[in-house]
């Protein structure tokens, strides 16, 4: 019996090749996109789960409120880790880890810069994170001073082999030698931070409870610990220790200020943490929700196409159903027959979808910055999931046609009493409205995302990033000041400044400052030279700039407007005192000599933070050069030649500030590109269904069109007649989708401190675009029907 169902189903599908092709194409596109999005979502959700103890690992975060401003840090006070182990039996282990920047190793005569993957950490890191060792003992690898653990890829890079325990790496940055005590496997891509080098941090120091350090504190809780109950004990611990700190904590707290500690599970850091001092670039849980919804929507679009086309063809198959019932076929057999057709189409579409997803995977990886691949591990969950999807889609998409067609009464069918054509198809109309509501929603979402990205890229940030070249690792030169002067003398160079701190991301130094040696404020603390403001194009609002001619400027600071406000300066802050550190931790007294206008030096998702700049010409790792030339290749060649003269054995590494700024929003740009691609495919799938429905409606009204043409109806009249029913449905879709899209995309925009509101033209453009797309899709069939010869359609009469 099953063989008979399949045989008849195949014959029926081959008899209606056009219908079958469109159904398979629509389902295949929908399933392929769904698979790609599933790959993306599974990859994003798998971050840090390679750690065998990930369910018990948490990071301690710090929230600081001062003078009405709340700052969110991934770091925590240095003494916290020891206190957690000492005072709470729930804590099995606590370790601290911090990134190390501007690391340069020597390999023969070559100097190699390693940035972004070097960390100082405590020996217990191997008890918390799963870093399998190829050689060396993880229990003792980081217990020795100047010990270092490297990955297997770094071992091959520097020594061309992996058995390198006992070898030495020379660190150019501080002229120290580090003994390799272990080689670990390369960390998986699915990690919230990537480490190639782990330096021993044996003497972290005591630190202050009222100072947020660059160290991140990770805790391993004992099995069975309720982390929420444990989290509730953290703030009383903080209060107890702050009460004995060297500043007036009562006064600090009485003004609604606070330090608050919280825990975030290791598995949630990648998608749900966007704090100051993150160890890597994290994802965004919103994109998981968005793309999961898009996958479901696109799959629904494909299913709706199937249901629409199958029910629309009901009149053509009504006589078949009637004859079968007269010959004794039961409704159950007819249901199985139509479900068999649906499952065959879905299975064929699934095979094409897998091949399509596999072919598109490299392009998808390029857009999403992923390294996804179909492996045996992937197939272990993909094949069962695909089977479930095929059965689910096949049954859901084929259920209504199966039950609808099998319910026809033979007498009514054979007498020709069944309604035909587009009119009367309430369900089909509802599904078309649903399809175009999704399409319009996606179009509006795409326009909002790209408008926000355009706003970000063109917003006045308070500094000039155009034609700004940054040369890295200049602190390794014998005479950085001489190199700076040589660069400034090159034709086409406007100005140059030495600094380690740029307004487009990178290294950030968190300091603690105060105006009265007691109540302090966490702030960005940058070391710059006397040319920084001028070179960057930062506007001075009050006071003056740094001057190399004034020795007293070594004890001077320039602050931004936000710092002046938060520090509570009344009136003019110029010539007012400022201290770094609080209480016994006071390091130095400074004098404010100037206030700069606020400028954005981090992501536009965040408000401008307080900033303090001090003049220091030592240990500045970058030279930023403002150029004014139309021949950048020649300029770069002159700068590189100057570099090679100063450092013949070192690589010339540079970047443009525009590119560095764009990198801050690379995730949004990638997501925007993917959103456009998915929206385009969703619209195509919707149009496939609309195209087929329009063709069917024209076919069903073929004789009516012929009669109208004989009676003098023009082409435009017939096109309008065939199109108006569909256009009405698109109008309804616009009314449904527009307010929903506005609400959801407006919520997405709330994630940016600086944002463009949703403009009226976006909503209008989406509406007009949907109408144009629908009309073009429908009219292609309407014009064909309107230009047909009425004799052909009326010949049988």
XYZ file of C-alpha atoms in Angstrom, residues 175-690:
516
model
C 64.050 42.515 28.201
C 63.194 39.417 30.225
C 63.519 35.709 29.502
C 60.614 33.339 30.083
C 60.971 29.603 30.482
C 58.395 27.489 28.667
C 56.913 25.140 31.266
C 54.013 23.773 29.269
C 52.475 23.446 25.817
C 48.690 23.279 25.593
C 46.364 22.584 22.716
C 45.066 25.566 20.762
C 41.965 26.971 22.376
C 38.668 26.371 20.528
C 37.175 29.251 18.583
C 34.142 29.009 20.866
C 35.787 30.776 23.781
C 35.071 34.248 25.154
C 38.825 34.893 25.173
C 41.652 33.437 23.094
C 44.997 32.747 24.746
C 48.207 31.824 22.937
C 50.497 32.740 25.844
C 49.851 32.386 29.579
C 52.375 34.237 31.763
C 52.747 33.384 35.440
C 51.226 36.047 37.689
C 52.665 34.899 40.994
C 52.619 38.246 42.797
C 49.362 39.991 41.996
C 49.615 42.371 44.918
C 47.157 43.324 47.614
C 45.273 46.063 45.830
C 42.383 48.100 47.193
C 38.744 47.127 47.691
C 37.629 50.515 46.362
C 39.608 50.155 43.135
C 38.450 48.090 40.159
C 41.476 46.328 38.740
C 42.093 45.092 35.189
C 42.139 41.558 36.649
C 39.084 39.399 36.009
C 38.083 37.089 38.863
C 36.715 33.646 37.993
C 35.318 31.305 40.644
C 34.664 27.580 40.588
C 31.772 26.757 42.909
C 31.433 23.403 44.560
C 28.872 20.954 43.107
C 25.318 21.631 44.202
C 25.905 25.300 45.070
C 23.000 27.629 44.299
C 24.907 30.468 42.660
C 22.105 32.976 43.223
C 22.225 32.391 46.985
C 25.987 32.641 46.900
C 25.770 35.847 44.823
C 23.642 37.417 47.561
C 26.620 37.105 49.945
C 28.982 39.112 47.740
C 27.716 42.624 48.444
C 27.777 42.221 52.247
C 31.391 41.069 51.813
C 32.077 44.187 49.727
C 30.423 46.444 52.321
C 32.438 44.950 55.175
C 35.738 45.519 53.430
C 34.874 48.962 52.041
C 33.960 50.089 55.552
C 37.617 49.596 56.492
C 39.016 51.072 53.277
C 40.955 54.320 53.255
C 38.113 56.581 52.189
C 34.865 57.875 53.626
C 32.592 54.979 52.648
C 29.622 56.249 54.677
C 29.680 59.556 52.838
C 30.136 57.738 49.556
C 27.132 55.502 50.214
C 24.904 58.243 51.619
C 24.853 59.961 48.219
C 23.238 56.866 46.609
C 26.608 55.729 45.294
C 27.504 52.059 45.388
C 29.848 49.221 44.522
C 27.930 46.079 43.585
C 29.281 42.632 42.783
C 27.431 40.072 40.678
C 28.077 36.706 39.064
C 27.684 35.779 35.420
C 27.843 32.113 34.360
C 30.801 31.294 32.115
C 28.488 30.015 29.382
C 26.619 33.367 29.291
C 29.627 35.689 28.993
C 29.904 35.577 25.198
C 26.288 36.469 24.478
C 25.123 38.377 27.537
C 28.052 40.504 28.673
C 29.139 43.815 27.197
C 31.138 45.438 29.987
C 34.231 47.550 30.228
C 37.348 45.410 30.150
C 35.978 42.301 28.420
C 38.751 39.841 27.537
C 37.489 39.482 23.975
C 34.859 40.674 21.529
C 31.574 39.173 22.638
C 28.451 38.385 20.681
C 24.933 39.580 21.353
C 22.017 37.454 22.502
C 19.668 39.762 20.571
C 21.084 38.493 17.295
C 20.397 34.916 18.389
C 16.767 35.833 18.997
C 16.550 37.789 15.749
C 18.084 35.133 13.524
C 16.191 32.306 15.223
C 12.988 34.217 14.500
C 14.128 34.806 10.911
C 14.805 31.056 10.468
C 11.336 30.199 11.766
C 9.713 32.903 9.629
C 11.474 31.780 6.461
C 10.562 28.150 7.115
C 6.954 29.242 7.668
C 7.042 31.176 4.385
C 8.111 28.041 2.551
C 5.420 25.969 4.270
C 2.799 28.597 3.494
C 3.760 28.469 -0.186
C 3.192 24.731 -0.177
C -0.190 25.009 1.530
C -1.290 27.901 -0.658
C -0.414 26.195 -3.919
C -1.867 22.863 -2.849
C -5.218 24.309 -1.758
C -5.320 26.620 -4.791
C -5.061 23.568 -7.019
C -7.953 21.930 -5.220
C -10.377 22.465 -8.091
C -8.004 20.776 -10.531
C -7.756 17.713 -8.280
C -11.348 17.799 -7.056
C -12.560 15.521 -9.839
C -9.729 13.103 -9.061
C -10.866 12.976 -5.435
C -14.508 12.546 -6.481
C -13.769 9.690 -8.872
C -11.594 7.921 -6.271
C -14.296 8.180 -3.654
C -16.905 6.828 -6.081
C -14.586 3.897 -6.807
C -14.393 3.142 -3.088
C -11.337 4.983 -1.830
C -11.643 5.975 1.824
C -10.770 9.393 3.170
C -7.948 7.849 5.206
C -6.303 6.540 2.047
C -6.662 9.915 0.349
C -5.073 11.648 3.352
C -2.129 9.259 3.209
C -1.848 9.849 -0.528
C -1.604 13.635 -0.203
C 0.730 13.423 2.813
C 2.979 11.105 0.771
C 3.189 13.777 -1.940
C 4.015 16.398 0.680
C 6.730 14.241 2.272
C 8.314 13.448 -1.102
C 8.486 17.141 -1.961
C 9.885 17.957 1.498
C 12.463 15.159 1.328
C 13.633 16.280 -2.119
C 13.775 19.869 -0.888
C 15.776 18.759 2.174
C 18.406 17.023 0.018
C 18.762 20.128 -2.153
C 18.813 22.312 0.976
C 21.706 20.351 2.516
C 23.731 20.632 -0.706
C 22.859 24.338 -0.992
C 23.805 25.030 2.645
C 27.091 23.154 2.156
C 27.839 25.180 -0.998
C 26.935 28.481 0.680
C 28.815 27.756 3.908
C 32.110 29.447 2.833
C 30.206 32.598 1.810
C 28.201 32.478 5.044
C 31.440 32.123 7.039
C 32.839 35.180 5.270
C 29.804 37.294 6.162
C 29.508 36.032 9.748
C 33.257 35.765 10.527
C 32.790 32.148 11.505
C 34.677 28.951 10.761
C 31.654 26.674 10.485
C 32.017 23.324 8.758
C 30.015 20.141 8.317
C 31.896 17.479 10.257
C 31.013 14.028 11.613
C 30.148 15.715 14.898
C 27.876 18.133 13.027
C 26.192 15.254 11.156
C 25.533 13.457 14.456
C 22.932 16.069 15.353
C 22.196 17.433 11.863
C 20.783 14.229 10.329
C 18.322 13.501 13.187
C 17.363 17.189 13.295
C 16.887 17.213 9.525
C 14.714 14.100 9.693
C 12.535 15.739 12.343
C 12.313 18.926 10.235
C 11.369 16.927 7.114
C 8.616 15.043 8.958
C 7.409 18.177 10.725
C 7.397 20.378 7.617
C 6.030 17.616 5.394
C 3.144 16.846 7.721
C 2.383 20.461 8.696
C 2.672 21.783 5.138
C 0.709 18.870 3.698
C -1.868 18.406 6.432
C -4.297 21.097 5.392
C -4.256 20.183 1.681
C -4.631 16.510 2.640
C -7.626 17.017 4.913
C -9.094 19.781 2.719
C -8.972 17.829 -0.527
C -10.025 14.527 0.992
C -13.143 16.111 2.501
C -14.745 16.913 -0.893
C -18.128 15.281 -1.448
C -18.193 13.233 -4.683
C -21.654 14.494 -5.693
C -20.655 18.169 -5.388
C -17.360 17.587 -7.131
C -18.766 15.738 -10.119
C -21.536 18.348 -10.493
C -18.869 21.130 -10.576
C -20.260 22.933 -7.540
C -16.874 23.627 -5.909
C -15.657 27.186 -5.908
C -12.530 27.778 -7.910
C -10.029 30.513 -8.407
C -8.570 32.930 -5.917
C -11.793 34.308 -4.527
C -13.266 32.397 -1.646
C -9.894 31.146 -0.412
C -10.026 32.657 3.076
C -7.168 30.536 4.362
C -5.039 31.326 1.308
C -5.687 35.030 1.770
C -4.723 34.789 5.432
C -1.501 33.000 4.562
C -0.595 35.558 1.884
C -1.113 38.316 4.460
C 1.113 36.435 6.897
C 3.806 35.952 4.243
C 3.978 39.591 3.265
C 3.745 40.743 6.875
C 6.958 38.816 7.529
C 8.573 40.226 4.369
C 7.643 43.820 5.215
C 8.841 43.332 8.794
C 12.230 42.130 7.527
C 12.493 44.999 5.022
C 11.851 47.583 7.754
C 14.350 45.835 10.052
C 17.015 45.930 7.346
C 16.449 49.638 6.682
C 16.652 50.475 10.403
C 19.891 48.501 10.871
C 21.579 50.114 7.908
C 20.400 53.585 8.832
C 21.886 53.128 12.319
C 25.185 51.855 10.884
C 25.327 54.814 8.484
C 24.675 57.171 11.403
C 27.481 55.584 13.431
C 29.973 55.780 10.582
C 29.220 59.432 9.874
C 28.559 60.838 13.344
C 30.786 63.628 14.613
C 32.688 61.832 17.368
C 34.507 64.881 18.696
C 37.799 63.948 17.034
C 39.022 63.662 13.453
C 39.745 60.076 12.395
C 40.255 60.719 8.679
C 43.742 60.341 7.182
C 45.111 59.197 10.515
C 47.785 56.509 10.394
C 48.757 54.567 13.531
C 52.169 52.875 13.772
C 52.281 50.147 16.415
C 55.011 49.061 18.859
C 57.172 52.175 18.622
C 58.089 51.693 22.306
C 60.623 49.077 21.189
C 62.708 51.701 19.361
C 65.832 53.050 21.009
C 64.644 56.629 20.659
C 60.942 57.104 20.107
C 61.155 60.897 20.309
C 63.734 60.979 17.520
C 61.547 58.696 15.380
C 58.547 60.946 15.993
C 60.498 64.032 14.908
C 61.750 62.262 11.784
C 58.185 61.322 10.842
C 56.927 64.871 11.462
C 59.535 66.206 9.026
C 58.313 64.028 6.140
C 56.424 65.938 3.419
C 52.662 65.418 3.761
C 52.755 64.819 7.524
C 50.660 67.383 9.412
C 51.383 66.253 12.966
C 52.191 63.170 15.064
C 51.620 62.083 18.646
C 52.962 59.324 20.859
C 50.408 57.453 22.943
C 49.161 54.025 23.901
C 45.552 55.219 23.989
C 43.375 55.801 20.943
C 39.716 56.837 20.680
C 38.909 53.799 18.507
C 39.248 50.960 20.998
C 42.284 49.003 22.080
C 44.090 49.317 25.393
C 42.249 51.068 28.196
C 43.716 52.015 31.572
C 41.234 52.257 34.445
C 42.361 54.611 37.202
C 40.837 55.838 40.431
C 40.846 59.598 40.980
C 39.590 61.921 43.664
C 39.374 65.610 44.441
C 39.606 65.391 48.242
C 41.800 62.306 48.764
C 38.785 60.378 50.065
C 35.777 59.992 47.811
C 37.002 58.811 44.448
C 35.797 57.950 40.979
C 36.800 55.226 38.565
C 37.891 56.756 35.256
C 39.812 56.232 32.076
C 43.407 57.314 32.696
C 45.430 57.933 29.525
C 49.096 58.754 29.095
C 49.657 61.070 26.132
C 52.186 63.596 24.874
C 51.926 67.318 24.184
C 50.748 66.835 20.563
C 47.837 64.512 21.311
C 44.904 66.944 21.314
C 46.112 68.831 18.268
C 46.843 65.713 16.233
C 43.536 64.055 17.088
C 41.541 67.208 16.438
C 40.014 67.200 19.946
C 38.424 70.527 20.918
C 39.676 72.272 24.059
C 36.743 73.847 25.897
C 38.463 75.440 28.911
C 42.026 76.086 29.985
C 45.020 75.111 27.883
C 46.766 72.147 26.267
C 49.908 70.404 27.504
C 53.227 72.082 26.767
C 56.612 70.368 26.513
C 58.206 73.660 27.533
C 56.591 73.662 30.967
C 58.153 71.171 33.376
C 55.208 71.620 35.737
C 52.968 69.906 33.168
C 54.351 66.583 34.341
C 51.943 67.103 37.246
C 49.111 68.453 35.085
C 46.007 66.756 33.710
C 43.466 67.500 31.020
C 40.006 66.078 31.673
C 36.821 65.758 29.623
C 33.465 67.379 30.392
C 32.053 64.174 31.864
C 34.960 63.878 34.313
C 34.502 67.507 35.359
C 30.826 66.876 36.014
C 31.250 63.566 37.865
C 34.114 64.849 40.012
C 31.806 67.574 41.231
C 33.897 70.594 40.260
C 31.863 73.745 40.737
C 32.335 76.444 38.112
C 35.718 76.405 36.405
C 37.739 73.241 37.185
C 40.977 74.740 35.810
C 43.749 74.933 38.429
C 41.785 72.647 40.780
C 43.600 69.697 42.432
C 43.095 66.075 41.419
C 44.560 62.933 43.008
C 45.146 59.499 41.520
C 44.170 56.865 44.063
C 42.274 57.230 47.311
C 43.330 57.341 50.974
C 46.615 55.525 51.629
C 46.664 54.539 47.969
C 47.203 58.156 46.857
C 49.873 58.008 44.162
C 50.198 61.574 42.976
C 48.663 65.030 43.116
C 47.841 66.720 39.805
C 46.469 70.085 38.731
C 43.713 70.395 36.128
C 44.951 72.678 33.332
C 42.262 72.086 30.738
C 38.879 70.574 29.893
C 38.186 69.059 26.482
C 34.805 68.703 24.892
C 33.405 65.185 25.297
C 34.411 62.861 22.465
C 33.458 59.248 21.884
C 36.395 56.954 22.576
C 34.494 53.675 22.777
C 31.457 52.144 21.153
C 28.463 54.382 20.485
C 26.441 51.812 22.394
C 27.821 53.457 25.541
C 27.714 56.946 26.966
C 30.930 58.968 27.168
C 32.907 57.975 30.268
C 35.035 60.245 32.480
C 38.550 60.654 31.075
C 41.759 62.008 32.560
C 44.851 62.561 30.375
C 48.338 62.973 31.816
C 51.446 63.979 29.878
C 54.084 61.260 29.825
C 56.616 60.565 27.104
C 57.823 57.201 28.397
C 56.504 53.807 27.408
C 54.092 55.051 24.741
C 53.491 52.200 22.308
C 51.929 53.894 19.290
C 52.652 56.807 17.014
C 49.571 58.332 15.430
C 50.351 60.375 12.330
C 47.995 62.813 10.619
C 48.763 63.017 6.917
C 47.554 65.309 4.172
C 48.263 63.692 0.840
C 46.472 62.121 -2.102
C 49.309 59.674 -2.663
C 49.056 57.415 0.383
C 51.188 54.565 -1.067
C 54.140 56.939 -1.512
C 53.602 58.348 1.978
C 53.496 54.846 3.480
C 56.688 53.945 1.639
C 58.504 56.978 3.120
C 57.262 56.204 6.635
C 58.229 52.524 6.315
C 61.689 53.490 5.054
C 62.130 55.695 8.141
C 60.992 52.784 10.330
C 63.411 50.360 8.686
C 66.259 52.778 9.331
C 65.337 52.944 13.021
C 64.448 49.234 13.442
C 65.816 47.097 10.593
C 64.862 43.757 12.191
C 61.302 44.602 13.206
C 58.066 44.418 11.271
C 56.411 47.657 10.219
C 52.874 47.377 11.581
C 50.305 50.076 10.956
C 46.593 50.657 10.617
C 44.272 53.476 9.638
C 42.029 54.940 12.307
C 38.998 54.803 10.009
C 39.437 51.041 9.680
C 39.978 50.650 13.433
C 36.797 52.603 14.098
C 34.807 50.447 11.656
C 36.123 47.361 13.475
C 34.203 48.470 16.594
C 30.982 47.866 14.668
C 32.067 44.928 12.531
C 29.548 42.677 14.277
C 26.681 45.017 13.395
C 27.974 45.309 9.825
C 28.152 41.549 9.437
C 24.725 41.087 10.970
C 23.377 43.809 8.697
C 24.747 42.035 5.621
C 23.275 38.724 6.752
C 19.971 40.434 7.491
C 19.880 41.838 3.956
C 20.643 38.418 2.472
C 17.971 36.685 4.553
C 15.431 39.416 3.854
C 16.067 39.158 0.107
C 15.619 35.384 0.167
C 12.490 35.696 2.314
C 10.985 38.125 -0.202
C 11.943 35.768 -3.054
C 10.228 32.853 -1.318
C 7.117 34.963 -0.700
C 7.120 36.075 -4.331
C 7.409 32.478 -5.554
C 4.167 31.673 -3.791
C 2.501 34.857 -4.966
